[in-house]
Structure formats: C-alpha cells, structure tokens
PDB file of C-alpha atoms and ligand atoms in Angstrom:
ATOM      1  CA  MET Z   7     -26.526  75.316  90.379  1.00  0.00           C
ATOM      2  CA  SER Z   8     -25.976  72.222  88.282  1.00  0.00           C
ATOM      3  CA  LEU Z   9     -23.753  72.440  85.245  1.00  0.00           C
ATOM      4  CA  PHE Z  10     -26.411  70.740  83.080  1.00  0.00           C
ATOM      5  CA  ILE Z  11     -30.103  71.542  82.748  1.00  0.00           C
ATOM      6  CA  ILE Z  12     -30.931  67.839  82.513  1.00  0.00           C
ATOM      7  CA  THR Z  13     -29.000  64.829  83.822  1.00  0.00           C
ATOM      8  CA  PRO Z  14     -26.355  63.854  81.271  1.00  0.00           C
ATOM      9  CA  PRO Z  15     -26.295  60.200  80.135  1.00  0.00           C
ATOM     10  CA  GLU Z  16     -23.972  57.754  81.838  1.00  0.00           C
ATOM     11  CA  PRO Z  17     -20.715  57.420  79.891  1.00  0.00           C
ATOM     12  CA  ALA Z  18     -20.495  54.199  77.878  1.00  0.00           C
ATOM     13  CA  SER Z  19     -17.693  51.854  78.909  1.00  0.00           C
ATOM     14  CA  LEU Z  20     -16.481  48.258  78.718  1.00  0.00           C
ATOM     15  CA  PRO Z  21     -14.833  46.007  81.299  1.00  0.00           C
ATOM     16  CA  ILE Z  22     -11.219  44.982  80.693  1.00  0.00           C
ATOM     17  CA  GLN Z  23      -9.904  41.590  81.747  1.00  0.00           C
ATOM     18  CA  GLY Z  24      -7.383  41.801  84.584  1.00  0.00           C
ATOM     19  CA  THR Z  25      -8.270  45.265  85.893  1.00  0.00           C
ATOM     20  CA  GLU Z  26     -11.086  47.029  87.678  1.00  0.00           C
ATOM     21  CA  ALA Z  27     -10.574  50.063  85.425  1.00  0.00           C
ATOM     22  CA  ARG Z  28     -13.017  50.261  82.534  1.00  0.00           C
ATOM     23  CA  PHE Z  29     -12.518  51.319  78.923  1.00  0.00           C
ATOM     24  CA  PRO Z  30     -14.468  54.523  78.176  1.00  0.00           C
ATOM     25  CA  ILE Z  31     -16.109  54.427  74.741  1.00  0.00           C
ATOM     26  CA  ARG Z  32     -15.852  57.536  72.572  1.00  0.00           C
ATOM     27  CA  ARG Z  33     -17.210  56.212  69.271  1.00  0.00           C
ATOM     28  CA  ILE Z  34     -18.345  52.863  67.854  1.00  0.00           C
ATOM     29  CA  TYR Z  35     -17.191  52.379  64.282  1.00  0.00           C
ATOM     30  CA  CYS Z  36     -18.268  49.430  62.141  1.00  0.00           C
ATOM     31  CA  VAL Z  37     -16.794  48.047  58.926  1.00  0.00           C
ATOM     32  CA  GLY Z  38     -19.147  46.877  56.177  1.00  0.00           C
ATOM     33  CA  ARG Z  39     -18.587  43.831  53.926  1.00  0.00           C
ATOM     34  CA  ASN Z  40     -15.279  42.593  55.313  1.00  0.00           C
ATOM     35  CA  TYR Z  41     -15.577  38.843  54.678  1.00  0.00           C
ATOM     36  CA  LEU Z  42     -16.009  37.778  51.039  1.00  0.00           C
ATOM     37  CA  ALA Z  43     -18.238  34.786  51.885  1.00  0.00           C
ATOM     38  CA  HIS Z  44     -20.616  37.152  53.706  1.00  0.00           C
ATOM     39  CA  VAL Z  45     -20.611  39.624  50.805  1.00  0.00           C
ATOM     40  CA  ARG Z  46     -21.582  36.715  48.525  1.00  0.00           C
ATOM     41  CA  GLU Z  47     -24.382  35.469  50.793  1.00  0.00           C
ATOM     42  CA  MET Z  48     -25.814  39.002  50.769  1.00  0.00           C
ATOM     43  CA  ASN Z  49     -25.781  38.898  46.922  1.00  0.00           C
ATOM     44  CA  GLU Z  50     -23.758  42.063  46.822  1.00  0.00           C
ATOM     45  CA  GLY Z  51     -21.636  42.764  43.785  1.00  0.00           C
ATOM     46  CA  GLY Z  52     -18.358  44.577  43.759  1.00  0.00           C
ATOM     47  CA  ASP Z  53     -14.741  43.652  43.811  1.00  0.00           C
ATOM     48  CA  GLU Z  54     -13.473  41.912  46.924  1.00  0.00           C
ATOM     49  CA  ARG Z  55     -10.873  44.623  47.349  1.00  0.00           C
ATOM     50  CA  ASP Z  56     -13.302  47.519  47.023  1.00  0.00           C
ATOM     51  CA  PRO Z  57     -12.226  50.058  49.639  1.00  0.00           C
ATOM     52  CA  PRO Z  58     -13.701  49.328  53.080  1.00  0.00           C
ATOM     53  CA  PHE Z  59     -16.603  51.522  54.141  1.00  0.00           C
ATOM     54  CA  PHE Z  60     -17.674  52.502  57.597  1.00  0.00           C
ATOM     55  CA  PHE Z  61     -20.722  53.401  59.656  1.00  0.00           C
ATOM     56  CA  GLN Z  62     -21.273  54.134  63.328  1.00  0.00           C
ATOM     57  CA  LYS Z  63     -23.539  53.064  66.153  1.00  0.00           C
ATOM     58  CA  PRO Z  64     -24.611  55.320  69.035  1.00  0.00           C
ATOM     59  CA  LEU Z  65     -22.877  54.887  72.384  1.00  0.00           C
ATOM     60  CA  ASP Z  66     -26.125  54.221  74.238  1.00  0.00           C
ATOM     61  CA  ALA Z  67     -26.760  51.196  71.984  1.00  0.00           C
ATOM     62  CA  VAL Z  68     -24.212  49.170  73.977  1.00  0.00           C
ATOM     63  CA  VAL Z  69     -25.520  46.007  75.667  1.00  0.00           C
ATOM     64  CA  HIS Z  70     -23.202  44.130  78.023  1.00  0.00           C
ATOM     65  CA  ASP Z  71     -22.526  40.406  78.350  1.00  0.00           C
ATOM     66  CA  GLY Z  72     -25.506  38.609  79.831  1.00  0.00           C
ATOM     67  CA  GLY Z  73     -27.833  41.394  78.770  1.00  0.00           C
ATOM     68  CA  VAL Z  74     -31.058  41.556  76.815  1.00  0.00           C
ATOM     69  CA  VAL Z  75     -31.643  43.018  73.359  1.00  0.00           C
ATOM     70  CA  PRO Z  76     -35.346  43.850  73.203  1.00  0.00           C
ATOM     71  CA  TYR Z  77     -36.795  42.898  69.817  1.00  0.00           C
ATOM     72  CA  PRO Z  78     -36.600  46.239  67.978  1.00  0.00           C
ATOM     73  CA  SER Z  79     -39.480  48.154  66.456  1.00  0.00           C
ATOM     74  CA  LEU Z  80     -40.387  48.307  62.770  1.00  0.00           C
ATOM     75  CA  THR Z  81     -38.624  45.124  61.701  1.00  0.00           C
ATOM     76  CA  ALA Z  82     -39.532  41.529  60.952  1.00  0.00           C
ATOM     77  CA  SER Z  83     -35.914  40.503  60.322  1.00  0.00           C
ATOM     78  CA  LEU Z  84     -33.542  41.066  63.249  1.00  0.00           C
ATOM     79  CA  HIS Z  85     -30.153  39.580  62.335  1.00  0.00           C
ATOM     80  CA  TYR Z  86     -27.027  38.777  64.359  1.00  0.00           C
ATOM     81  CA  GLU Z  87     -23.479  39.446  63.059  1.00  0.00           C
ATOM     82  CA  VAL Z  88     -20.563  38.272  65.219  1.00  0.00           C
ATOM     83  CA  GLU Z  89     -17.499  40.521  64.912  1.00  0.00           C
ATOM     84  CA  LEU Z  90     -14.007  40.948  66.307  1.00  0.00           C
ATOM     85  CA  VAL Z  91     -13.800  44.299  68.101  1.00  0.00           C
ATOM     86  CA  ALA Z  92     -10.603  46.340  68.329  1.00  0.00           C
ATOM     87  CA  ALA Z  93     -10.374  48.995  71.072  1.00  0.00           C
ATOM     88  CA  ILE Z  94      -8.170  52.017  70.391  1.00  0.00           C
ATOM     89  CA  ALA Z  95      -5.928  53.395  73.154  1.00  0.00           C
ATOM     90  CA  ILE Z  96      -3.790  55.824  71.160  1.00  0.00           C
ATOM     91  CA  GLY Z  97      -5.247  58.277  68.660  1.00  0.00           C
ATOM     92  CA  GLY Z  98      -3.995  59.345  65.280  1.00  0.00           C
ATOM     93  CA  ALA Z  99      -4.865  60.372  61.738  1.00  0.00           C
ATOM     94  CA  ASN Z 100      -3.480  58.832  58.543  1.00  0.00           C
ATOM     95  CA  ILE Z 101      -1.971  56.017  60.572  1.00  0.00           C
ATOM     96  CA  PRO Z 102       0.559  54.002  58.530  1.00  0.00           C
ATOM     97  CA  LEU Z 103       0.185  50.229  58.240  1.00  0.00           C
ATOM     98  CA  ALA Z 104       3.526  49.637  59.935  1.00  0.00           C
ATOM     99  CA  THR Z 105       2.400  51.146  63.252  1.00  0.00           C
ATOM    100  CA  ALA Z 106      -1.392  50.620  63.119  1.00  0.00           C
ATOM    101  CA  LEU Z 107      -1.472  47.827  65.697  1.00  0.00           C
ATOM    102  CA  ASP Z 108       0.422  50.013  68.187  1.00  0.00           C
ATOM    103  CA  HIS Z 109      -2.841  51.980  68.550  1.00  0.00           C
ATOM    104  CA  VAL Z 110      -4.806  48.938  69.788  1.00  0.00           C
ATOM    105  CA  LEU Z 111      -5.411  48.559  73.502  1.00  0.00           C
ATOM    106  CA  GLY Z 112      -7.055  45.190  73.121  1.00  0.00           C
ATOM    107  CA  TYR Z 113      -9.782  43.079  71.598  1.00  0.00           C
ATOM    108  CA  GLY Z 114     -13.273  41.906  72.391  1.00  0.00           C
ATOM    109  CA  VAL Z 115     -16.320  40.212  70.888  1.00  0.00           C
ATOM    110  CA  GLY Z 116     -19.185  42.243  69.475  1.00  0.00           C
ATOM    111  CA  LEU Z 117     -22.548  41.776  67.792  1.00  0.00           C
ATOM    112  CA  ASP Z 118     -23.555  44.119  64.987  1.00  0.00           C
ATOM    113  CA  MET Z 119     -27.303  43.619  65.423  1.00  0.00           C
ATOM    114  CA  THR Z 120     -29.103  44.559  62.218  1.00  0.00           C
ATOM    115  CA  ARG Z 121     -32.673  45.265  61.154  1.00  0.00           C
ATOM    116  CA  ARG Z 122     -31.968  43.496  57.860  1.00  0.00           C
ATOM    117  CA  ASP Z 123     -35.219  44.466  56.188  1.00  0.00           C
ATOM    118  CA  LEU Z 124     -34.647  48.157  56.898  1.00  0.00           C
ATOM    119  CA  GLN Z 125     -31.015  47.881  55.781  1.00  0.00           C
ATOM    120  CA  THR Z 126     -32.160  46.290  52.512  1.00  0.00           C
ATOM    121  CA  ILE Z 127     -34.625  49.125  51.892  1.00  0.00           C
ATOM    122  CA  ALA Z 128     -31.881  51.656  52.625  1.00  0.00           C
ATOM    123  CA  LYS Z 129     -29.522  49.944  50.175  1.00  0.00           C
ATOM    124  CA  ASP Z 130     -32.193  49.855  47.466  1.00  0.00           C
ATOM    125  CA  LYS Z 131     -33.103  53.502  47.899  1.00  0.00           C
ATOM    126  CA  GLY Z 132     -29.588  54.821  48.502  1.00  0.00           C
ATOM    127  CA  TRP Z 133     -30.538  55.920  52.023  1.00  0.00           C
ATOM    128  CA  PRO Z 134     -28.177  55.959  55.003  1.00  0.00           C
ATOM    129  CA  TRP Z 135     -27.892  52.705  56.955  1.00  0.00           C
ATOM    130  CA  GLU Z 136     -28.748  54.172  60.370  1.00  0.00           C
ATOM    131  CA  MET Z 137     -32.242  52.755  60.647  1.00  0.00           C
ATOM    132  CA  GLY Z 138     -30.954  49.273  59.854  1.00  0.00           C
ATOM    133  CA  LYS Z 139     -27.809  49.412  61.949  1.00  0.00           C
ATOM    134  CA  ALA Z 140     -27.853  52.139  64.588  1.00  0.00           C
ATOM    135  CA  PHE Z 141     -31.043  51.408  66.529  1.00  0.00           C
ATOM    136  CA  ASP Z 142     -31.409  51.106  70.313  1.00  0.00           C
ATOM    137  CA  HIS Z 143     -29.604  48.081  71.837  1.00  0.00           C
ATOM    138  CA  SER Z 144     -27.874  47.330  68.505  1.00  0.00           C
ATOM    139  CA  ALA Z 145     -24.329  47.049  69.906  1.00  0.00           C
ATOM    140  CA  PRO Z 146     -23.725  44.182  72.340  1.00  0.00           C
ATOM    141  CA  LEU Z 147     -20.030  44.316  73.311  1.00  0.00           C
ATOM    142  CA  GLY Z 148     -18.080  41.908  75.501  1.00  0.00           C
ATOM    143  CA  MET Z 149     -15.169  42.271  77.897  1.00  0.00           C
ATOM    144  CA  LEU Z 150     -11.893  43.472  76.365  1.00  0.00           C
ATOM    145  CA  VAL Z 151      -8.580  41.662  76.696  1.00  0.00           C
ATOM    146  CA  PRO Z 152      -5.341  43.668  76.454  1.00  0.00           C
ATOM    147  CA  ALA Z 153      -3.388  43.029  73.259  1.00  0.00           C
ATOM    148  CA  ASN Z 154      -0.251  42.253  75.249  1.00  0.00           C
ATOM    149  CA  VAL Z 155      -2.167  39.292  76.716  1.00  0.00           C
ATOM    150  CA  THR Z 156      -4.173  38.027  73.742  1.00  0.00           C
ATOM    151  CA  GLY Z 157      -1.911  39.046  70.846  1.00  0.00           C
ATOM    152  CA  HIS Z 158      -2.861  40.230  67.365  1.00  0.00           C
ATOM    153  CA  ALA Z 159      -2.848  36.935  65.439  1.00  0.00           C
ATOM    154  CA  PRO Z 160      -5.908  35.736  63.459  1.00  0.00           C
ATOM    155  CA  ARG Z 161      -8.348  33.666  65.482  1.00  0.00           C
ATOM    156  CA  ASN Z 162     -11.473  31.545  65.117  1.00  0.00           C
ATOM    157  CA  ILE Z 163     -14.774  33.415  65.270  1.00  0.00           C
ATOM    158  CA  SER Z 164     -18.165  31.768  65.756  1.00  0.00           C
ATOM    159  CA  LEU Z 165     -21.747  32.295  66.826  1.00  0.00           C
ATOM    160  CA  SER Z 166     -24.511  29.969  67.917  1.00  0.00           C
ATOM    161  CA  VAL Z 167     -28.235  30.514  68.465  1.00  0.00           C
ATOM    162  CA  ASN Z 168     -29.851  28.285  71.116  1.00  0.00           C
ATOM    163  CA  GLY Z 169     -26.843  25.965  70.803  1.00  0.00           C
ATOM    164  CA  ASP Z 170     -26.877  25.637  66.985  1.00  0.00           C
ATOM    165  CA  VAL Z 171     -23.713  26.923  65.303  1.00  0.00           C
ATOM    166  CA  ARG Z 172     -24.655  29.506  62.663  1.00  0.00           C
ATOM    167  CA  GLN Z 173     -21.372  31.306  61.968  1.00  0.00           C
ATOM    168  CA  SER Z 174     -17.899  29.754  62.017  1.00  0.00           C
ATOM    169  CA  SER Z 175     -14.863  31.311  60.393  1.00  0.00           C
ATOM    170  CA  ASN Z 176     -11.479  32.804  61.162  1.00  0.00           C
ATOM    171  CA  THR Z 177     -10.495  36.459  61.248  1.00  0.00           C
ATOM    172  CA  ALA Z 178      -7.767  35.602  58.720  1.00  0.00           C
ATOM    173  CA  GLN Z 179     -10.661  35.589  56.216  1.00  0.00           C
ATOM    174  CA  MET Z 180     -11.177  39.326  56.628  1.00  0.00           C
ATOM    175  CA  THR Z 181     -10.804  41.194  53.335  1.00  0.00           C
ATOM    176  CA  TRP Z 182      -9.221  44.109  55.184  1.00  0.00           C
ATOM    177  CA  SER Z 183      -7.123  43.118  58.209  1.00  0.00           C
ATOM    178  CA  VAL Z 184      -7.324  44.968  61.523  1.00  0.00           C
ATOM    179  CA  THR Z 185      -4.099  46.735  60.501  1.00  0.00           C
ATOM    180  CA  GLU Z 186      -5.627  47.878  57.204  1.00  0.00           C
ATOM    181  CA  VAL Z 187      -8.963  48.829  58.795  1.00  0.00           C
ATOM    182  CA  ILE Z 188      -7.247  51.100  61.329  1.00  0.00           C
ATOM    183  CA  SER Z 189      -5.128  52.727  58.648  1.00  0.00           C
ATOM    184  CA  LYS Z 190      -8.067  53.290  56.262  1.00  0.00           C
ATOM    185  CA  LEU Z 191     -10.478  54.452  58.970  1.00  0.00           C
ATOM    186  CA  SER Z 192      -7.915  56.960  60.230  1.00  0.00           C
ATOM    187  CA  GLU Z 193      -7.916  58.562  56.762  1.00  0.00           C
ATOM    188  CA  HIS Z 194     -11.629  59.371  57.224  1.00  0.00           C
ATOM    189  CA  TYR Z 195     -11.610  60.296  60.913  1.00  0.00           C
ATOM    190  CA  ARG Z 196      -8.915  61.078  63.432  1.00  0.00           C
ATOM    191  CA  LEU Z 197      -9.018  58.087  65.763  1.00  0.00           C
ATOM    192  CA  GLU Z 198      -9.019  58.897  69.463  1.00  0.00           C
ATOM    193  CA  PRO Z 199      -8.557  56.887  72.642  1.00  0.00           C
ATOM    194  CA  GLY Z 200     -11.885  55.246  73.432  1.00  0.00           C
ATOM    195  CA  ASP Z 201     -12.848  54.391  69.875  1.00  0.00           C
ATOM    196  CA  VAL Z 202     -13.945  50.828  69.232  1.00  0.00           C
ATOM    197  CA  ILE Z 203     -14.030  49.250  65.789  1.00  0.00           C
ATOM    198  CA  MET Z 204     -16.315  46.353  64.892  1.00  0.00           C
ATOM    199  CA  THR Z 205     -14.406  44.686  62.065  1.00  0.00           C
ATOM    200  CA  GLY Z 206     -17.134  42.960  60.054  1.00  0.00           C
ATOM    201  CA  THR Z 207     -18.886  39.604  60.084  1.00  0.00           C
ATOM    202  CA  PRO Z 208     -18.281  36.292  58.311  1.00  0.00           C
ATOM    203  CA  GLU Z 209     -20.952  34.302  56.467  1.00  0.00           C
ATOM    204  CA  GLY Z 210     -23.907  32.646  58.169  1.00  0.00           C
ATOM    205  CA  VAL Z 211     -25.892  35.680  59.299  1.00  0.00           C
ATOM    206  CA  GLY Z 212     -29.560  35.058  59.988  1.00  0.00           C
ATOM    207  CA  ALA Z 213     -32.678  36.027  61.875  1.00  0.00           C
ATOM    208  CA  VAL Z 214     -33.366  35.652  65.586  1.00  0.00           C
ATOM    209  CA  HIS Z 215     -36.622  35.780  67.518  1.00  0.00           C
ATOM    210  CA  ILE Z 216     -37.889  36.681  70.957  1.00  0.00           C
ATOM    211  CA  GLY Z 217     -36.457  34.270  73.521  1.00  0.00           C
ATOM    212  CA  ASP Z 218     -33.432  33.232  71.445  1.00  0.00           C
ATOM    213  CA  LYS Z 219     -30.059  33.046  73.178  1.00  0.00           C
ATOM    214  CA  ILE Z 220     -27.063  34.213  71.127  1.00  0.00           C
ATOM    215  CA  PHE Z 221     -23.601  32.949  72.084  1.00  0.00           C
ATOM    216  CA  ALA Z 222     -20.716  34.752  70.364  1.00  0.00           C
ATOM    217  CA  GLU Z 223     -17.147  33.580  70.607  1.00  0.00           C
ATOM    218  CA  VAL Z 224     -13.783  34.737  69.323  1.00  0.00           C
ATOM    219  CA  GLU Z 225     -10.822  32.549  70.200  1.00  0.00           C
ATOM    220  CA  GLY Z 226      -8.820  33.847  73.155  1.00  0.00           C
ATOM    221  CA  LEU Z 227     -11.463  36.358  74.266  1.00  0.00           C
ATOM    222  CA  PRO Z 228     -14.275  36.233  76.835  1.00  0.00           C
ATOM    223  CA  THR Z 229     -17.524  35.009  75.278  1.00  0.00           C
ATOM    224  CA  LEU Z 230     -20.553  37.248  74.782  1.00  0.00           C
ATOM    225  CA  THR Z 231     -24.059  35.952  75.493  1.00  0.00           C
ATOM    226  CA  ILE Z 232     -27.246  37.926  74.986  1.00  0.00           C
ATOM    227  CA  THR Z 233     -30.939  37.095  74.931  1.00  0.00           C
ATOM    228  CA  ILE Z 234     -33.539  38.546  72.584  1.00  0.00           C
ATOM    229  CA  GLY Z 235     -36.259  40.039  74.740  1.00  0.00           C
ATOM    230  CA  GLU Z 236     -39.837  41.137  74.291  1.00  0.00           C
ATOM    231  CA  LYS Z 237     -40.515  44.329  72.352  1.00  0.00           C
ATOM    232  CA  LEU Z 238     -40.413  47.377  74.574  1.00  0.00           C
TER     233      LEU Z 238
HETATM  234 MN1   MN N  74     -21.436  44.042  60.547  1.00  0.00          MN
END
C-alpha cells in the first residue's frame, strides 16, 4: 500500500552552478520595500529604516530559467520585480549580524511577480498580500552560484523587457543588507536549510503583457529569462 492516498507534489528545487546536485527549497521568503527609490515610486510613506517586513510565496510557484509565466487570472496589472536571492544552507534563529553570511549557501536571480492591482487593493483594505504576491507561477528563480565562488559583495542588478532596460541599480542600495535581512528574518522564523530569501526590488517596476520576454540579471550570477504566456 502506498504511503500517501494521493501522489505528493514534486519537491521544489533549484540547480546549482558547478554541481549536478540540486538545492531543495523549503520556504520562499520575500522582503518588502527594501530599496528607497522603489518605496518612493510606489508612493509609500514611512521612514527608510522602518523595520523590514516579510511575506512568503508557495513552493509550487517556482518557474525555472527559460520558462513561461502564464498571464495570471483576476489582474490587469502584472508587474516584474528583479531581486537578488540568497539561499540558506545552515539554519538558525536570532542569528547575529556577525555570522549571518555564514548561513548563505549561495546566490541567484529571482523575479517577485506581482498582481499590482490586487496588491494595491490589499494595502488599501489592510488585507494580506497573498493574492497580489503568492499566486501560481509567481516565483521565477534562476540557477544558484555558491557564495565561495561569487562572494558576498554588492553587485549590479538589472531587468529588461523585450530588450528595453527597465530596472538598473546595485544591491548596495538595499535599505537592509543581506546580512541584516537574515538576522531580522531569523527573529520571526527559525531559518532552515533550503530556505530562499528574495531580498527586494529596486525602482523601475512596471507592467508586462502576454508575449513579453523578461531578462533579469545580477552581476556575477547566471541570468534568468522568462516569457509571459497566454492565460491558462
Ligand atoms: Mn519584491
């Protein structure tokens, strides 16, 4: 007799540069409002050093490099957000700043796809962000590179749509650094091996349409390309 009454879902995972072994994903955490110029373009108030806040995306929302994000339901404003992704290899709670980067296995490129109109409604009404952020196919994630290869230093981050550059910044512009994000997040949740953290997007977010090709790049990491597909 089978252990499960229905077939369990395939485990989510990411390729890692330089090895056939894949990175198993346990949780996908995202950081909100982590670049001041993006906070300003969204017309959001608040102090630039307001504590970081977090939300999650479901594991089965992952789309791999070269994949398709079908245009999601119930939105007329699908936005891209290019983000540096940190993959956690060593767990911990209340991780101090001094050792936070020791928990990082490596880095990758991610897209925090957003139903901006639904997110705006949620903000206005004080509702959770799930419907704007955690929909099907909302988490394209690229190949990881081990930190001992790519390092931890700030790097250029950019995104183009059909060849036009829309976002161009540097991760040094993050309000809360990767070190600080790991430390703060680990106060809310015990981090575990397999967690990935999308660290927020710079300014220049905007809408995409069916047929658009999104090219996301973070210096020193494999690029991430996805196409917006027809509605399912
Ligand atoms: Mn984001």
